[in-house]
CSV table of C-alpha atoms in Angstrom, one decimal:
chain,number,residue,atom,x,y,z
A,1,MET,CA,-4.0,-5.4,13.3
A,2,TRP,CA,-5.7,-3.7,16.1
A,3,ASN,CA,-8.0,-5.1,18.8
A,4,ASP,CA,-11.5,-4.1,17.6
A,5,ARG,CA,-12.8,-3.6,21.1
A,6,THR,CA,-10.4,-0.8,21.9
A,7,LYS,CA,-10.2,2.8,20.7
A,8,LYS,CA,-8.0,3.2,17.7
A,9,PRO,CA,-5.3,5.9,17.9
A,10,ILE,CA,-5.7,7.2,14.3
A,11,TRP,CA,-4.1,10.6,14.8
A,12,ARG,CA,-1.1,9.1,16.7
A,13,PHE,CA,-0.6,6.6,14.0
A,14,LEU,CA,-0.6,9.3,11.3
A,15,ALA,CA,1.7,11.6,13.3
A,16,LEU,CA,4.2,8.8,13.9
A,17,THR,CA,4.1,7.5,10.3
A,18,PHE,CA,4.6,11.0,8.8
A,19,LEU,CA,7.3,11.9,11.4
A,20,ILE,CA,9.4,8.8,10.8
A,21,ALA,CA,9.1,8.9,7.0
A,22,TRP,CA,9.6,12.6,6.5
A,23,VAL,CA,12.5,12.9,8.9
A,24,CYS,CA,14.3,10.0,7.4
A,25,GLU,CA,13.5,11.3,3.9
A,26,GLY,CA,14.7,14.8,4.9
A,27,ILE,CA,18.0,13.3,6.1
A,28,LEU,CA,18.5,11.7,2.7
A,29,ILE,CA,17.7,14.9,0.9
A,30,LEU,CA,20.2,16.8,3.0
A,31,VAL,CA,22.9,14.1,2.4
A,32,GLU,CA,22.4,14.4,-1.4
A,33,GLN,CA,23.3,18.1,-1.2
A,34,PHE,CA,26.8,17.2,-0.1
A,35,ILE,CA,27.4,13.7,-1.4
A,36,ILE,CA,26.9,12.6,-5.0
A,37,ILE,CA,24.9,9.4,-5.0
A,38,ASP,CA,25.0,7.6,-8.4
A,39,GLY,CA,25.7,4.3,-10.0
A,40,VAL,CA,24.4,0.9,-9.0
A,41,PRO,CA,26.0,1.0,-5.5
A,42,GLY,CA,24.4,4.3,-4.8
A,43,PHE,CA,21.0,3.2,-6.0
A,44,ILE,CA,21.1,0.1,-3.9
A,45,ALA,CA,22.2,2.1,-0.8
A,46,VAL,CA,19.4,4.6,-1.2
A,47,THR,CA,16.8,1.9,-1.9
A,48,MET,CA,17.8,-0.1,1.2
A,49,TYR,CA,17.8,3.0,3.4
A,50,ARG,CA,14.4,4.2,2.2
A,51,GLY,CA,13.0,0.7,2.4
A,52,ILE,CA,14.0,0.2,6.0
A,53,THR,CA,13.2,3.7,7.2
A,54,VAL,CA,10.6,5.4,4.9
A,55,ALA,CA,8.7,2.4,3.5
A,56,PHE,CA,8.6,0.7,6.8
A,57,ALA,CA,7.4,3.9,8.6
A,58,PRO,CA,3.7,2.7,8.8
A,59,ALA,CA,4.8,-0.6,10.1
A,60,TRP,CA,7.2,1.0,12.7
A,61,ALA,CA,4.3,3.2,13.8
A,62,MET,CA,2.0,0.3,14.3
A,63,LEU,CA,4.7,-1.7,16.1
A,64,ILE,CA,5.2,1.2,18.5
A,65,LEU,CA,1.5,1.8,19.1
A,66,LEU,CA,0.6,-1.9,19.6
A,67,LYS,CA,3.5,-2.3,22.0
A,68,LYS,CA,2.6,0.9,23.9
A,69,HIS,CA,-1.1,-0.2,24.2
A,70,GLY,CA,-0.1,-3.6,25.5
A,71,GLN,CA,-1.6,-5.5,22.5
A,72,ILE,CA,1.7,-7.3,21.6
A,73,ARG,CA,4.7,-8.4,23.6
A,74,GLY,CA,7.2,-7.9,20.8
A,75,VAL,CA,8.1,-8.3,17.1
A,76,LYS,CA,7.0,-12.0,17.0
A,77,ASP,CA,3.4,-11.1,18.0
A,78,PHE,CA,3.5,-8.2,15.5
A,79,LEU,CA,4.5,-10.6,12.7
A,80,LEU,CA,1.8,-13.1,13.7
A,81,ARG,CA,-0.8,-10.4,13.3
A,82,ILE,CA,0.5,-9.7,9.8
A,83,PHE,CA,0.3,-13.4,8.7
A,84,LYS,CA,-3.0,-14.2,10.6
A,85,THR,CA,-5.7,-15.6,8.3
A,86,GLU,CA,-8.9,-17.5,8.7
A,87,SER,CA,-8.1,-19.7,5.7
A,88,ILE,CA,-4.8,-20.0,3.9
A,89,PHE,CA,-6.4,-21.5,0.8
A,90,LYS,CA,-9.1,-18.9,0.6
A,91,THR,CA,-6.6,-16.0,1.1
A,92,ALA,CA,-4.2,-17.5,-1.5
A,93,VAL,CA,-6.9,-17.9,-4.2
A,94,ILE,CA,-8.4,-14.4,-3.7
A,95,THR,CA,-5.0,-12.8,-3.7
A,96,ALA,CA,-4.1,-14.6,-6.9
A,97,VAL,CA,-7.2,-13.4,-8.6
A,98,PHE,CA,-6.3,-9.8,-7.6
A,99,PHE,CA,-2.8,-10.3,-8.9
A,100,ILE,CA,-4.1,-11.5,-12.3
A,101,GLY,CA,-6.6,-8.7,-12.5
A,102,HIS,CA,-4.0,-6.0,-11.8
A,103,PHE,CA,-1.6,-7.6,-14.3
A,104,ALA,CA,-4.3,-7.5,-16.9
A,105,ILE,CA,-5.0,-3.8,-16.3
A,106,VAL,CA,-1.3,-3.0,-16.5
A,107,MET,CA,-0.9,-5.0,-19.7
A,108,LEU,CA,-3.6,-3.0,-21.3
A,109,SER,CA,-2.3,0.4,-20.2
A,110,GLY,CA,1.5,0.0,-20.1
A,111,GLN,CA,4.3,-1.1,-22.4
A,112,PHE,CA,6.2,-4.3,-21.6
A,113,LEU,CA,9.9,-3.5,-21.0
A,114,GLY,CA,11.4,-6.7,-22.3
A,115,ASP,CA,10.3,-10.2,-23.4
A,116,THR,CA,8.6,-13.1,-21.8
A,117,TRP,CA,11.7,-14.8,-20.5
A,118,LEU,CA,12.9,-11.5,-19.0
A,119,PHE,CA,9.6,-11.2,-17.2
A,120,ALA,CA,9.8,-14.8,-15.9
A,121,LEU,CA,13.3,-14.2,-14.5
A,122,THR,CA,12.7,-10.8,-13.0
A,123,ALA,CA,9.1,-11.0,-11.6
A,124,LEU,CA,10.0,-12.9,-8.4
A,125,PRO,CA,13.1,-10.8,-7.5
A,126,TRP,CA,11.0,-7.6,-8.1
A,127,LEU,CA,8.2,-9.0,-5.9
A,128,VAL,CA,10.6,-9.8,-3.1
A,129,ALA,CA,12.3,-6.4,-3.4
A,130,GLY,CA,8.8,-4.8,-3.4
A,131,ILE,CA,8.1,-6.1,0.1
A,132,ILE,CA,11.0,-3.8,1.4
A,133,GLY,CA,10.3,-1.1,-1.1
A,134,GLY,CA,6.6,-0.6,-0.3
A,135,GLY,CA,4.8,-3.7,0.8
A,136,MET,CA,5.6,-3.3,4.4
A,137,GLU,CA,3.6,0.0,4.4
A,138,GLU,CA,0.5,-2.1,4.5
A,139,PRO,CA,0.3,-3.1,8.2
A,140,GLY,CA,-0.4,0.6,8.7
A,141,TRP,CA,-2.4,1.7,5.7
A,142,ARG,CA,-4.8,-1.2,5.1
A,143,GLY,CA,-4.1,-3.2,8.2
A,144,PHE,CA,-5.0,-0.4,10.6
A,145,LEU,CA,-6.0,3.0,9.0
A,146,GLN,CA,-8.6,1.6,6.5
A,147,PRO,CA,-10.5,-0.5,9.0
A,148,ALA,CA,-10.3,2.3,11.6
A,149,LEU,CA,-11.8,4.8,9.2
A,150,ASP,CA,-14.5,2.2,8.0
A,151,GLU,CA,-15.9,2.4,11.5
A,152,LYS,CA,-16.4,6.2,11.2
A,153,PHE,CA,-17.2,6.7,7.5
A,154,PRO,CA,-18.8,5.0,4.5
A,155,PHE,CA,-16.4,2.7,2.6
A,156,ILE,CA,-16.1,5.1,-0.4
A,157,LEU,CA,-15.0,8.0,1.8
A,158,SER,CA,-12.7,6.0,4.0
A,159,ALA,CA,-10.9,4.4,1.0
A,160,LEU,CA,-10.7,7.9,-0.6
A,161,ILE,CA,-9.1,9.4,2.5
A,162,VAL,CA,-6.6,6.6,2.8
A,163,GLY,CA,-5.7,7.0,-0.9
A,164,VAL,CA,-5.1,10.8,-0.6
A,165,VAL,CA,-3.2,10.4,2.7
A,166,TRP,CA,-1.0,7.7,1.1
A,167,ALA,CA,-0.2,10.0,-1.8
A,168,VAL,CA,0.5,13.0,0.3
A,169,TRP,CA,2.8,10.9,2.5
A,170,HIS,CA,5.0,10.3,-0.6
A,171,ILE,CA,5.6,14.0,-1.2
A,172,PRO,CA,9.3,14.1,0.0
A,173,GLY,CA,10.1,11.6,-2.6
A,174,TRP,CA,9.8,14.3,-5.3
A,175,PHE,CA,12.8,16.0,-3.7
A,176,VAL,CA,15.1,12.9,-3.6
A,177,GLN,CA,17.4,13.2,-6.6
A,178,SER,CA,18.5,9.6,-6.8
A,179,ILE,CA,15.1,7.9,-7.2
A,180,GLY,CA,13.6,9.7,-10.2
A,181,GLN,CA,10.1,10.2,-8.6
A,182,SER,CA,10.2,13.9,-9.6
A,183,TYR,CA,9.3,12.7,-13.2
A,184,VAL,CA,6.0,11.4,-11.9
A,185,ASN,CA,3.0,13.8,-12.1
A,186,PHE,CA,1.7,14.3,-8.6
A,187,PHE,CA,-2.0,14.5,-9.6
A,188,SER,CA,-1.8,11.4,-11.7
A,189,PHE,CA,0.1,9.6,-8.9
A,190,THR,CA,-2.6,10.7,-6.4
A,191,LEU,CA,-5.3,9.2,-8.7
A,192,TYR,CA,-3.2,6.0,-9.0
A,193,CYS,CA,-3.0,5.8,-5.2
A,194,ILE,CA,-6.7,6.3,-4.8
A,195,GLY,CA,-7.5,3.5,-7.3
A,196,LEU,CA,-5.1,1.1,-5.6
A,197,SER,CA,-6.5,2.2,-2.2
A,198,PHE,CA,-9.9,1.0,-3.1
A,199,VAL,CA,-8.6,-2.3,-4.6
A,200,MET,CA,-6.5,-3.1,-1.5
A,201,ALA,CA,-9.3,-2.2,0.8
A,202,ALA,CA,-11.5,-4.6,-1.0
A,203,LEU,CA,-8.8,-7.3,-0.9
A,204,TYR,CA,-8.4,-6.9,2.8
A,205,LYS,CA,-12.2,-7.0,3.3
A,206,LEU,CA,-12.3,-10.4,1.5
A,207,THR,CA,-9.3,-11.9,3.2
A,208,LYS,CA,-8.8,-10.1,6.6
A,209,ASN,CA,-5.1,-10.9,6.0
A,210,VAL,CA,-2.5,-8.2,6.1
A,211,PHE,CA,0.2,-10.3,4.3
A,212,SER,CA,-2.0,-10.6,1.2
A,213,ILE,CA,-2.0,-6.8,1.0
A,214,VAL,CA,1.7,-6.7,1.6
A,215,LEU,CA,2.2,-9.1,-1.4
A,216,PHE,CA,-0.3,-7.2,-3.6
A,217,HIS,CA,1.4,-3.9,-2.9
A,218,SER,CA,4.7,-5.5,-3.7
A,219,TRP,CA,3.3,-6.9,-6.9
A,220,THR,CA,2.1,-3.5,-8.0
A,221,ASN,CA,5.6,-2.2,-7.5
A,222,ALA,CA,7.1,-5.2,-9.3
A,223,ILE,CA,4.9,-4.7,-12.3
A,224,GLY,CA,5.7,-1.0,-12.3
A,225,GLY,CA,9.4,-2.0,-12.7
A,226,ILE,CA,8.7,-4.3,-15.6
A,227,PHE,CA,6.1,-2.2,-17.5
A,228,SER,CA,6.3,1.4,-18.4
A,229,MET,CA,3.9,3.5,-16.3
A,230,ASP,CA,3.5,6.5,-18.7
A,231,ILE,CA,0.0,7.1,-17.4
A,232,ILE,CA,1.3,8.6,-14.2
A,233,LEU,CA,4.2,10.6,-15.8
A,234,THR,CA,1.8,13.1,-17.4
A,235,PRO,CA,-1.3,14.9,-16.1
A,236,PRO,CA,-4.3,12.7,-15.6
A,237,GLY,CA,-5.7,11.4,-18.9
A,238,PHE,CA,-8.6,9.3,-20.1
A,239,THR,CA,-6.8,6.0,-19.6
A,240,LEU,CA,-5.8,6.6,-16.0
A,241,ILE,CA,-9.2,8.1,-15.1
A,242,THR,CA,-11.0,5.1,-16.7
A,243,ILE,CA,-8.8,2.6,-14.8
A,244,VAL,CA,-9.3,4.3,-11.5
A,245,ALA,CA,-13.1,4.5,-12.1
A,246,ILE,CA,-13.2,0.7,-12.9
A,247,GLN,CA,-11.1,-0.1,-9.8
A,248,ILE,CA,-13.5,2.0,-7.6
A,249,VAL,CA,-16.7,0.5,-9.0
A,250,ILE,CA,-15.4,-3.1,-8.7
A,251,SER,CA,-14.1,-2.5,-5.2
A,252,VAL,CA,-17.3,-0.9,-4.0
A,253,ALA,CA,-19.3,-3.8,-5.5
A,254,ILE,CA,-17.0,-6.3,-3.6
A,255,TYR,CA,-17.3,-4.4,-0.4
A,256,ILE,CA,-21.1,-4.2,-0.6
A,257,PHE,CA,-21.3,-7.9,-1.6
A,258,VAL,CA,-19.3,-8.9,1.5
A,259,ASP,CA,-21.3,-6.8,3.9
A,260,ILE,CA,-24.7,-7.8,2.5
A,261,ILE,CA,-24.2,-11.4,1.3
A,262,VAL,CA,-21.4,-12.7,3.5
A,263,ASN,CA,-21.7,-10.7,6.7
A,264,LYS,CA,-25.4,-10.0,6.4
A,265,LYS,CA,-24.7,-6.6,7.9
A,266,TYR,CA,-27.9,-5.1,6.6
A,267,LYS,CA,-30.2,-8.1,7.1
A,268,ARG,CA,-33.5,-7.1,8.8
A,269,ALA,CA,-34.2,-8.7,12.2
């Protein structure tokens, strides 16, 4: 997302992202103290509000900073950076492989809430809804923060930092009554975020395409709505720790492979 030749305003990005999200979340928490939000209309209203404000916060922060630093002229340029890719075919294939891999992990660790036809009918709507409900965080997290930290720290440390920051950023959600996030164990959720942080960092390393990360993030949210996610409702257990460990190992292997084999970063002169 950012011009590699210019200094990256990491702290400004984090400040803006947290400020936008936490202020908007705080407003919702206050509103809930005076207005009862329930039923389908209430759920839709809260979801749309949080999607456009909270979930879009990293994207809003990037839009503001890119515009301020003269790197884009407007929203059109911003969207072009999200969709930019060296090869549509390569990006599509790699992203599909990550989709399938994540789906396999969830099938092994979660319980399917329905039948095959239900999944076929609901997967696409959940995926589209997931773009608003989380996918558009990615222009900030993996499109900017991860590459910026990669320039300062080893991949393992940078992906870990992004995962922890990403989890902490979600904290106000535990105080929103109408979304049920309070049932999720924070430590398990943090581990879950760290695992996905490594996976999405590896996906971006392979594709250099932000939209592939937007889709993958949306896919993880969609699958979370179709399968039970009991592993993050309770304190960290063997299954969750194993899954996160596997994600980290595979992601690090991919990262090293790209640097050594593809980019020949460590090739001797």
